[in-house]
Every structure is written in structure tokens, then in C-alpha cells.
Amino acid sequence: MISSIPLSNNTVRSRIQDLSHEVKDTIISRIGQTKFSLQLDESTDVAGLAVMMTFVRYEFSGIFHEDIMFCKPLPSSTSEIFSMLDAFFIENSIPWNNCIDVCTDGAKAMVGNVAGVVARIKKVSPNCTSSHCVLYRHSLATKKMPVLLKQVLDNAVKIINHVKTRPLQCRLLKILCEDMGALFKSLLLHTEVRWLS
């Protein structure tokens, strides 16, 4: 019976879109009923285009969930970034009052006192607090470290990236970690961090 179902590109694409809409609708209905926090992050896609990743963290049925709320091309100005967020909230009937915290990378475009995205969010959600991602601070702090320490860190990054970008090396590392009884069985891929301007 399964072999009789056509698997054309259109059918697969349609099913993926249906699943995507279902996940989006579920997340939106959940965050419309509870308090949530946002994390705004700039990233680049495989084509090298800047995108805005917006993560949402919320409690549902006694469990905290963290999901990607949306990923859209990154606008060029602060007002456009906020307008994009606001339009998404309005389009999906998400009340700004439910937003209790927003976490950013600390760039001026995000945290400016008057015109930053965080300031604009606080205007529509006065009880919202803000925080800065600690990873950005740590990464940026390492850019001014002593030369000897920087060489050690650079070597560690090369080793980690060598292992992470090769599937065989990843599997061998996992086996080694299991044999040694290590708490962790994989490495995180190191990436550069820069300020969102």
C-alpha cells in the first residue's frame, strides 16, 4: 500500500510545509497562553545571508520548552528588526505582555537605551527585563588575551573543529569517551562570534 503513494517533489514539499505549519501553530498557541522569554540571535545561512533567529522559552504542562519561533532575513536597521518582531506578534495574536525577558548579544542595535530593539520591546511590554548572552562576552573577551594563551586556545579550536567536521573522527571520539567513562561523548563545533551592528 505504501508503494502506491506518489512521492513527487510537490507531495514531499507539501507534507513538510504541513508539518511546519502544525509545529508553528502549536508553539504560537502555547506562548499565547503563558509567559515567555525571547532570545534574538544573528546567524548566517548556507548561502551566507544574515538571518535573525528568534528563540522562545516558555513553560507548558510543568515543563520548560525552548523552540525556534522564526528565522527570517535580518533587516538592516533597528526599527526594521522591531517591526519584523511586532508584525509576527500581531499576525499571530501573541500578546507582548506575555514577554517577560529578552536576551540579545549586547550590540547597540539590540540594547540601545532609546531606539534599540530591547527598548522598543520594553515600551510595549513594560514588565519585560533584558539580559545579554554570556557566550558572546566570553568569546569577545578572548580576542584580547595574552599571545601564549591565545595559541593554546587556537590549537584547541583546531583540534575540536578537525574532529567535529569529520564523521569518522566523531564516532571514534565517542567510542573513546565511552571507554574512558567520560561524562560527555561529543564536542561542540567552535564558531566565531561578532557583534550585530
Short mmCIF file of N, CA and C in Angstrom, two decimals, residues 50-167:
data_model
loop_
_atom_site.label_atom_id
_atom_site.label_comp_id
_atom_site.label_asym_id
_atom_site.label_seq_id
_atom_site.Cartn_x
_atom_site.Cartn_y
_atom_site.Cartn_z
N ALA A 50 22.60 36.95 6.10
CA ALA A 50 22.35 37.18 7.52
C ALA A 50 20.87 36.94 7.81
N VAL A 51 20.62 36.15 8.85
CA VAL A 51 19.25 35.86 9.26
C VAL A 51 19.09 36.12 10.74
N MET A 52 17.87 36.43 11.14
CA MET A 52 17.54 36.65 12.53
C MET A 52 16.86 35.40 13.07
N MET A 53 17.54 34.75 14.01
CA MET A 53 16.97 33.57 14.67
C MET A 53 16.30 34.07 15.94
N THR A 54 15.03 33.75 16.10
CA THR A 54 14.30 34.14 17.30
C THR A 54 13.84 32.88 18.01
N PHE A 55 14.40 32.69 19.20
CA PHE A 55 14.07 31.53 20.01
C PHE A 55 13.09 31.96 21.09
N VAL A 56 12.23 31.06 21.51
CA VAL A 56 11.28 31.35 22.58
C VAL A 56 11.39 30.25 23.63
N ARG A 57 11.38 30.66 24.89
CA ARG A 57 11.43 29.71 26.01
C ARG A 57 10.19 29.95 26.86
N TYR A 58 9.48 28.88 27.16
CA TYR A 58 8.21 29.00 27.87
C TYR A 58 7.93 27.73 28.66
N GLU A 59 6.99 27.83 29.60
CA GLU A 59 6.59 26.68 30.39
C GLU A 59 5.25 26.18 29.85
N PHE A 60 5.16 24.86 29.66
CA PHE A 60 3.92 24.26 29.21
C PHE A 60 3.77 22.92 29.91
N SER A 61 2.66 22.72 30.58
CA SER A 61 2.37 21.49 31.33
C SER A 61 3.47 21.16 32.33
N GLY A 62 4.00 22.18 32.99
CA GLY A 62 5.01 21.97 34.03
C GLY A 62 6.41 21.71 33.51
N ILE A 63 6.62 21.82 32.21
CA ILE A 63 7.93 21.56 31.61
C ILE A 63 8.34 22.79 30.80
N PHE A 64 9.63 23.18 30.94
CA PHE A 64 10.13 24.29 30.14
C PHE A 64 10.51 23.79 28.75
N HIS A 65 10.11 24.55 27.75
CA HIS A 65 10.39 24.23 26.35
C HIS A 65 11.17 25.38 25.74
N GLU A 66 12.06 25.06 24.81
CA GLU A 66 12.78 26.08 24.06
C GLU A 66 12.66 25.71 22.59
N ASP A 67 12.10 26.62 21.81
CA ASP A 67 11.84 26.35 20.40
C ASP A 67 12.28 27.54 19.55
N ILE A 68 12.50 27.27 18.28
CA ILE A 68 12.74 28.35 17.32
C ILE A 68 11.37 28.93 16.97
N MET A 69 11.20 30.21 17.24
CA MET A 69 9.92 30.85 16.91
C MET A 69 9.88 31.19 15.43
N PHE A 70 10.96 31.79 14.91
CA PHE A 70 11.06 32.02 13.48
C PHE A 70 12.49 32.35 13.10
N CYS A 71 12.75 32.23 11.82
CA CYS A 71 14.05 32.57 11.25
C CYS A 71 13.75 33.33 9.96
N LYS A 72 14.14 34.61 9.95
CA LYS A 72 13.84 35.46 8.80
C LYS A 72 15.09 36.24 8.40
N PRO A 73 15.13 36.71 7.16
CA PRO A 73 16.27 37.54 6.75
C PRO A 73 16.43 38.74 7.68
N LEU A 74 17.66 39.04 8.05
CA LEU A 74 17.92 40.10 9.02
C LEU A 74 17.78 41.47 8.37
N PRO A 75 16.87 42.29 8.90
CA PRO A 75 16.74 43.65 8.38
C PRO A 75 18.00 44.46 8.69
N SER A 76 18.13 45.59 8.02
CA SER A 76 19.35 46.38 8.16
C SER A 76 19.30 47.41 9.27
N SER A 77 18.13 47.72 9.81
CA SER A 77 18.06 48.74 10.86
C SER A 77 17.31 48.23 12.08
N THR A 78 17.54 48.93 13.20
CA THR A 78 16.90 48.57 14.46
C THR A 78 15.39 48.63 14.35
N SER A 79 14.88 49.69 13.74
CA SER A 79 13.42 49.83 13.64
C SER A 79 12.83 48.71 12.79
N GLU A 80 13.55 48.27 11.77
CA GLU A 80 13.05 47.17 10.93
C GLU A 80 13.07 45.85 11.69
N ILE A 81 14.07 45.66 12.56
CA ILE A 81 14.13 44.43 13.36
C ILE A 81 12.92 44.38 14.28
N PHE A 82 12.65 45.49 15.00
CA PHE A 82 11.50 45.51 15.89
C PHE A 82 10.20 45.37 15.10
N SER A 83 10.09 46.05 13.97
CA SER A 83 8.87 45.97 13.15
C SER A 83 8.61 44.53 12.70
N MET A 84 9.68 43.80 12.37
CA MET A 84 9.55 42.41 11.96
C MET A 84 8.99 41.58 13.13
N LEU A 85 9.55 41.78 14.33
CA LEU A 85 9.07 41.07 15.51
C LEU A 85 7.61 41.44 15.80
N ASP A 86 7.32 42.73 15.81
CA ASP A 86 5.98 43.21 16.12
C ASP A 86 4.96 42.68 15.12
N ALA A 87 5.31 42.69 13.84
CA ALA A 87 4.40 42.17 12.81
C ALA A 87 4.11 40.68 13.04
N PHE A 88 5.14 39.92 13.42
CA PHE A 88 4.94 38.50 13.70
C PHE A 88 3.99 38.32 14.88
N PHE A 89 4.19 39.12 15.94
CA PHE A 89 3.33 39.03 17.12
C PHE A 89 1.89 39.40 16.77
N ILE A 90 1.70 40.47 16.02
CA ILE A 90 0.35 40.91 15.65
C ILE A 90 -0.32 39.88 14.74
N GLU A 91 0.42 39.40 13.74
CA GLU A 91 -0.12 38.42 12.79
C GLU A 91 -0.58 37.15 13.49
N ASN A 92 0.11 36.78 14.56
CA ASN A 92 -0.21 35.53 15.25
C ASN A 92 -0.93 35.75 16.58
N SER A 93 -1.39 36.97 16.84
CA SER A 93 -2.14 37.32 18.05
C SER A 93 -1.40 36.94 19.33
N ILE A 94 -0.10 37.20 19.35
CA ILE A 94 0.71 36.93 20.54
C ILE A 94 0.77 38.22 21.35
N PRO A 95 0.31 38.19 22.60
CA PRO A 95 0.33 39.42 23.41
C PRO A 95 1.75 39.76 23.89
N TRP A 96 2.18 40.99 23.66
CA TRP A 96 3.51 41.42 24.11
C TRP A 96 3.62 41.35 25.63
N ASN A 97 2.49 41.48 26.35
CA ASN A 97 2.52 41.44 27.82
C ASN A 97 3.06 40.12 28.35
N ASN A 98 2.97 39.06 27.56
CA ASN A 98 3.47 37.76 27.99
C ASN A 98 4.99 37.65 27.90
N CYS A 99 5.63 38.59 27.21
CA CYS A 99 7.10 38.56 27.07
C CYS A 99 7.72 39.13 28.34
N ILE A 100 8.41 38.28 29.10
CA ILE A 100 8.97 38.72 30.38
C ILE A 100 10.47 38.96 30.34
N ASP A 101 11.16 38.49 29.31
CA ASP A 101 12.59 38.74 29.19
C ASP A 101 13.01 38.59 27.74
N VAL A 102 14.02 39.36 27.37
CA VAL A 102 14.60 39.24 26.03
C VAL A 102 16.11 39.20 26.20
N CYS A 103 16.73 38.22 25.55
CA CYS A 103 18.18 38.02 25.64
C CYS A 103 18.77 38.32 24.26
N THR A 104 19.82 39.16 24.25
CA THR A 104 20.47 39.52 22.99
C THR A 104 21.98 39.39 23.14
N ASP A 105 22.69 39.71 22.07
CA ASP A 105 24.15 39.65 22.10
C ASP A 105 24.78 40.92 22.67
N GLY A 106 23.98 41.91 23.02
CA GLY A 106 24.51 43.12 23.63
C GLY A 106 24.92 44.20 22.64
N ALA A 107 24.66 44.01 21.36
CA ALA A 107 25.02 45.01 20.35
C ALA A 107 24.15 46.26 20.51
N LYS A 108 24.67 47.41 20.07
CA LYS A 108 23.93 48.67 20.21
C LYS A 108 22.59 48.62 19.50
N ALA A 109 22.54 47.96 18.35
CA ALA A 109 21.28 47.86 17.61
C ALA A 109 20.22 47.14 18.44
N MET A 110 20.67 46.25 19.31
CA MET A 110 19.73 45.50 20.14
C MET A 110 19.42 46.20 21.45
N VAL A 111 20.43 46.73 22.14
CA VAL A 111 20.22 47.21 23.50
C VAL A 111 20.32 48.72 23.66
N GLY A 112 20.30 49.47 22.59
CA GLY A 112 20.35 50.93 22.70
C GLY A 112 19.25 51.43 23.63
N ASN A 113 19.57 52.41 24.49
CA ASN A 113 18.63 52.90 25.51
C ASN A 113 17.36 53.51 24.94
N VAL A 114 17.45 54.14 23.79
CA VAL A 114 16.29 54.84 23.24
C VAL A 114 15.69 54.09 22.05
N ALA A 115 16.52 53.74 21.09
CA ALA A 115 16.00 53.18 19.84
C ALA A 115 16.33 51.72 19.63
N GLY A 116 16.98 51.06 20.58
CA GLY A 116 17.32 49.66 20.42
C GLY A 116 16.09 48.77 20.43
N VAL A 117 16.24 47.56 19.94
CA VAL A 117 15.13 46.61 19.90
C VAL A 117 14.60 46.34 21.30
N VAL A 118 15.51 46.18 22.27
CA VAL A 118 15.08 45.90 23.65
C VAL A 118 14.26 47.08 24.19
N ALA A 119 14.71 48.31 23.95
CA ALA A 119 13.97 49.49 24.42
C ALA A 119 12.57 49.53 23.80
N ARG A 120 12.47 49.17 22.55
CA ARG A 120 11.16 49.16 21.88
C ARG A 120 10.26 48.06 22.44
N ILE A 121 10.87 46.90 22.76
CA ILE A 121 10.08 45.82 23.36
C ILE A 121 9.58 46.26 24.73
N LYS A 122 10.43 46.94 25.50
CA LYS A 122 10.03 47.39 26.84
C LYS A 122 8.92 48.44 26.78
N LYS A 123 8.80 49.17 25.67
CA LYS A 123 7.70 50.13 25.52
C LYS A 123 6.36 49.41 25.40
N VAL A 124 6.35 48.28 24.69
CA VAL A 124 5.09 47.54 24.50
C VAL A 124 4.87 46.49 25.58
N SER A 125 5.92 46.14 26.31
CA SER A 125 5.83 45.19 27.42
C SER A 125 6.66 45.73 28.58
N PRO A 126 6.08 46.67 29.36
CA PRO A 126 6.84 47.38 30.40
C PRO A 126 7.48 46.49 31.46
N ASN A 127 6.93 45.32 31.72
CA ASN A 127 7.49 44.43 32.75
C ASN A 127 8.60 43.52 32.22
N CYS A 128 8.92 43.65 30.96
CA CYS A 128 9.95 42.81 30.33
C CYS A 128 11.34 43.23 30.81
N THR A 129 12.16 42.26 31.17
CA THR A 129 13.55 42.53 31.53
C THR A 129 14.43 42.13 30.35
N SER A 130 15.71 42.46 30.46
CA SER A 130 16.61 42.09 29.37
C SER A 130 17.91 41.55 29.93
N SER A 131 18.56 40.72 29.15
CA SER A 131 19.85 40.15 29.54
C SER A 131 20.71 39.99 28.29
N HIS A 132 22.00 39.80 28.53
CA HIS A 132 22.95 39.61 27.43
C HIS A 132 23.46 38.19 27.46
N CYS A 133 23.64 37.61 26.31
CA CYS A 133 24.15 36.24 26.21
C CYS A 133 25.58 36.19 26.71
N VAL A 134 25.84 35.34 27.68
CA VAL A 134 27.16 35.24 28.30
C VAL A 134 28.20 34.72 27.32
N LEU A 135 27.80 33.86 26.39
CA LEU A 135 28.76 33.30 25.44
C LEU A 135 29.41 34.38 24.59
N TYR A 136 28.65 35.40 24.23
CA TYR A 136 29.22 36.49 23.44
C TYR A 136 30.30 37.21 24.23
N ARG A 137 30.03 37.46 25.51
CA ARG A 137 31.01 38.15 26.34
C ARG A 137 32.30 37.34 26.43
N HIS A 138 32.17 36.05 26.68
CA HIS A 138 33.36 35.20 26.80
C HIS A 138 34.14 35.16 25.50
N SER A 139 33.43 35.00 24.39
CA SER A 139 34.11 34.92 23.10
C SER A 139 34.82 36.22 22.77
N LEU A 140 34.14 37.33 23.01
CA LEU A 140 34.76 38.62 22.71
C LEU A 140 35.92 38.92 23.64
N ALA A 141 35.85 38.46 24.88
CA ALA A 141 36.94 38.68 25.83
C ALA A 141 38.21 37.94 25.39
N THR A 142 38.06 36.80 24.74
CA THR A 142 39.23 36.03 24.33
C THR A 142 39.99 36.69 23.19
N LYS A 143 39.39 37.64 22.54
CA LYS A 143 40.07 38.32 21.44
C LYS A 143 41.24 39.18 21.92
N LYS A 144 41.28 39.56 23.20
CA LYS A 144 42.34 40.41 23.74
C LYS A 144 43.20 39.66 24.76
N MET A 145 43.29 38.37 24.67
CA MET A 145 44.05 37.59 25.66
C MET A 145 45.54 37.55 25.31
N PRO A 146 46.37 37.18 26.28
CA PRO A 146 47.81 37.06 26.02
C PRO A 146 48.10 36.08 24.87
N VAL A 147 49.19 36.33 24.16
CA VAL A 147 49.54 35.56 22.96
C VAL A 147 49.68 34.07 23.26
N LEU A 148 50.37 33.72 24.34
CA LEU A 148 50.59 32.31 24.67
C LEU A 148 49.26 31.59 24.93
N LEU A 149 48.38 32.23 25.69
CA LEU A 149 47.08 31.64 25.97
C LEU A 149 46.24 31.53 24.69
N LYS A 150 46.34 32.53 23.83
CA LYS A 150 45.62 32.52 22.56
C LYS A 150 46.08 31.36 21.68
N GLN A 151 47.40 31.07 21.68
CA GLN A 151 47.91 29.95 20.89
C GLN A 151 47.34 28.62 21.39
N VAL A 152 47.25 28.47 22.71
CA VAL A 152 46.68 27.25 23.28
C VAL A 152 45.21 27.12 22.87
N LEU A 153 44.47 28.22 22.99
CA LEU A 153 43.06 28.19 22.60
C LEU A 153 42.90 27.91 21.11
N ASP A 154 43.72 28.53 20.28
CA ASP A 154 43.65 28.29 18.83
C ASP A 154 43.91 26.82 18.49
N ASN A 155 44.89 26.21 19.17
CA ASN A 155 45.17 24.78 18.95
C ASN A 155 43.97 23.93 19.36
N ALA A 156 43.37 24.26 20.50
CA ALA A 156 42.19 23.51 20.96
C ALA A 156 41.05 23.64 19.94
N VAL A 157 40.85 24.84 19.42
CA VAL A 157 39.79 25.07 18.42
C VAL A 157 40.06 24.26 17.16
N LYS A 158 41.32 24.23 16.70
CA LYS A 158 41.67 23.45 15.51
C LYS A 158 41.38 21.97 15.72
N ILE A 159 41.74 21.46 16.89
CA ILE A 159 41.51 20.04 17.19
C ILE A 159 40.01 19.75 17.22
N ILE A 160 39.26 20.59 17.92
CA ILE A 160 37.81 20.39 18.02
C ILE A 160 37.16 20.44 16.64
N ASN A 161 37.51 21.44 15.86
CA ASN A 161 36.91 21.57 14.52
C ASN A 161 37.34 20.43 13.59
N HIS A 162 38.57 19.94 13.77
CA HIS A 162 39.04 18.79 12.97
C HIS A 162 38.18 17.56 13.28
N VAL A 163 37.92 17.33 14.55
CA VAL A 163 37.12 16.17 14.95
C VAL A 163 35.66 16.35 14.51
N LYS A 164 35.09 17.54 14.78
CA LYS A 164 33.67 17.76 14.51
C LYS A 164 33.31 17.74 13.02
N THR A 165 34.23 18.09 12.16
CA THR A 165 33.91 18.15 10.73
C THR A 165 34.17 16.84 10.00
N ARG A 166 34.56 15.82 10.74
CA ARG A 166 34.81 14.52 10.13
C ARG A 166 34.01 13.44 10.88
N PRO A 167 32.99 12.88 10.24
CA PRO A 167 32.12 11.91 10.91
C PRO A 167 32.86 10.73 11.53
#
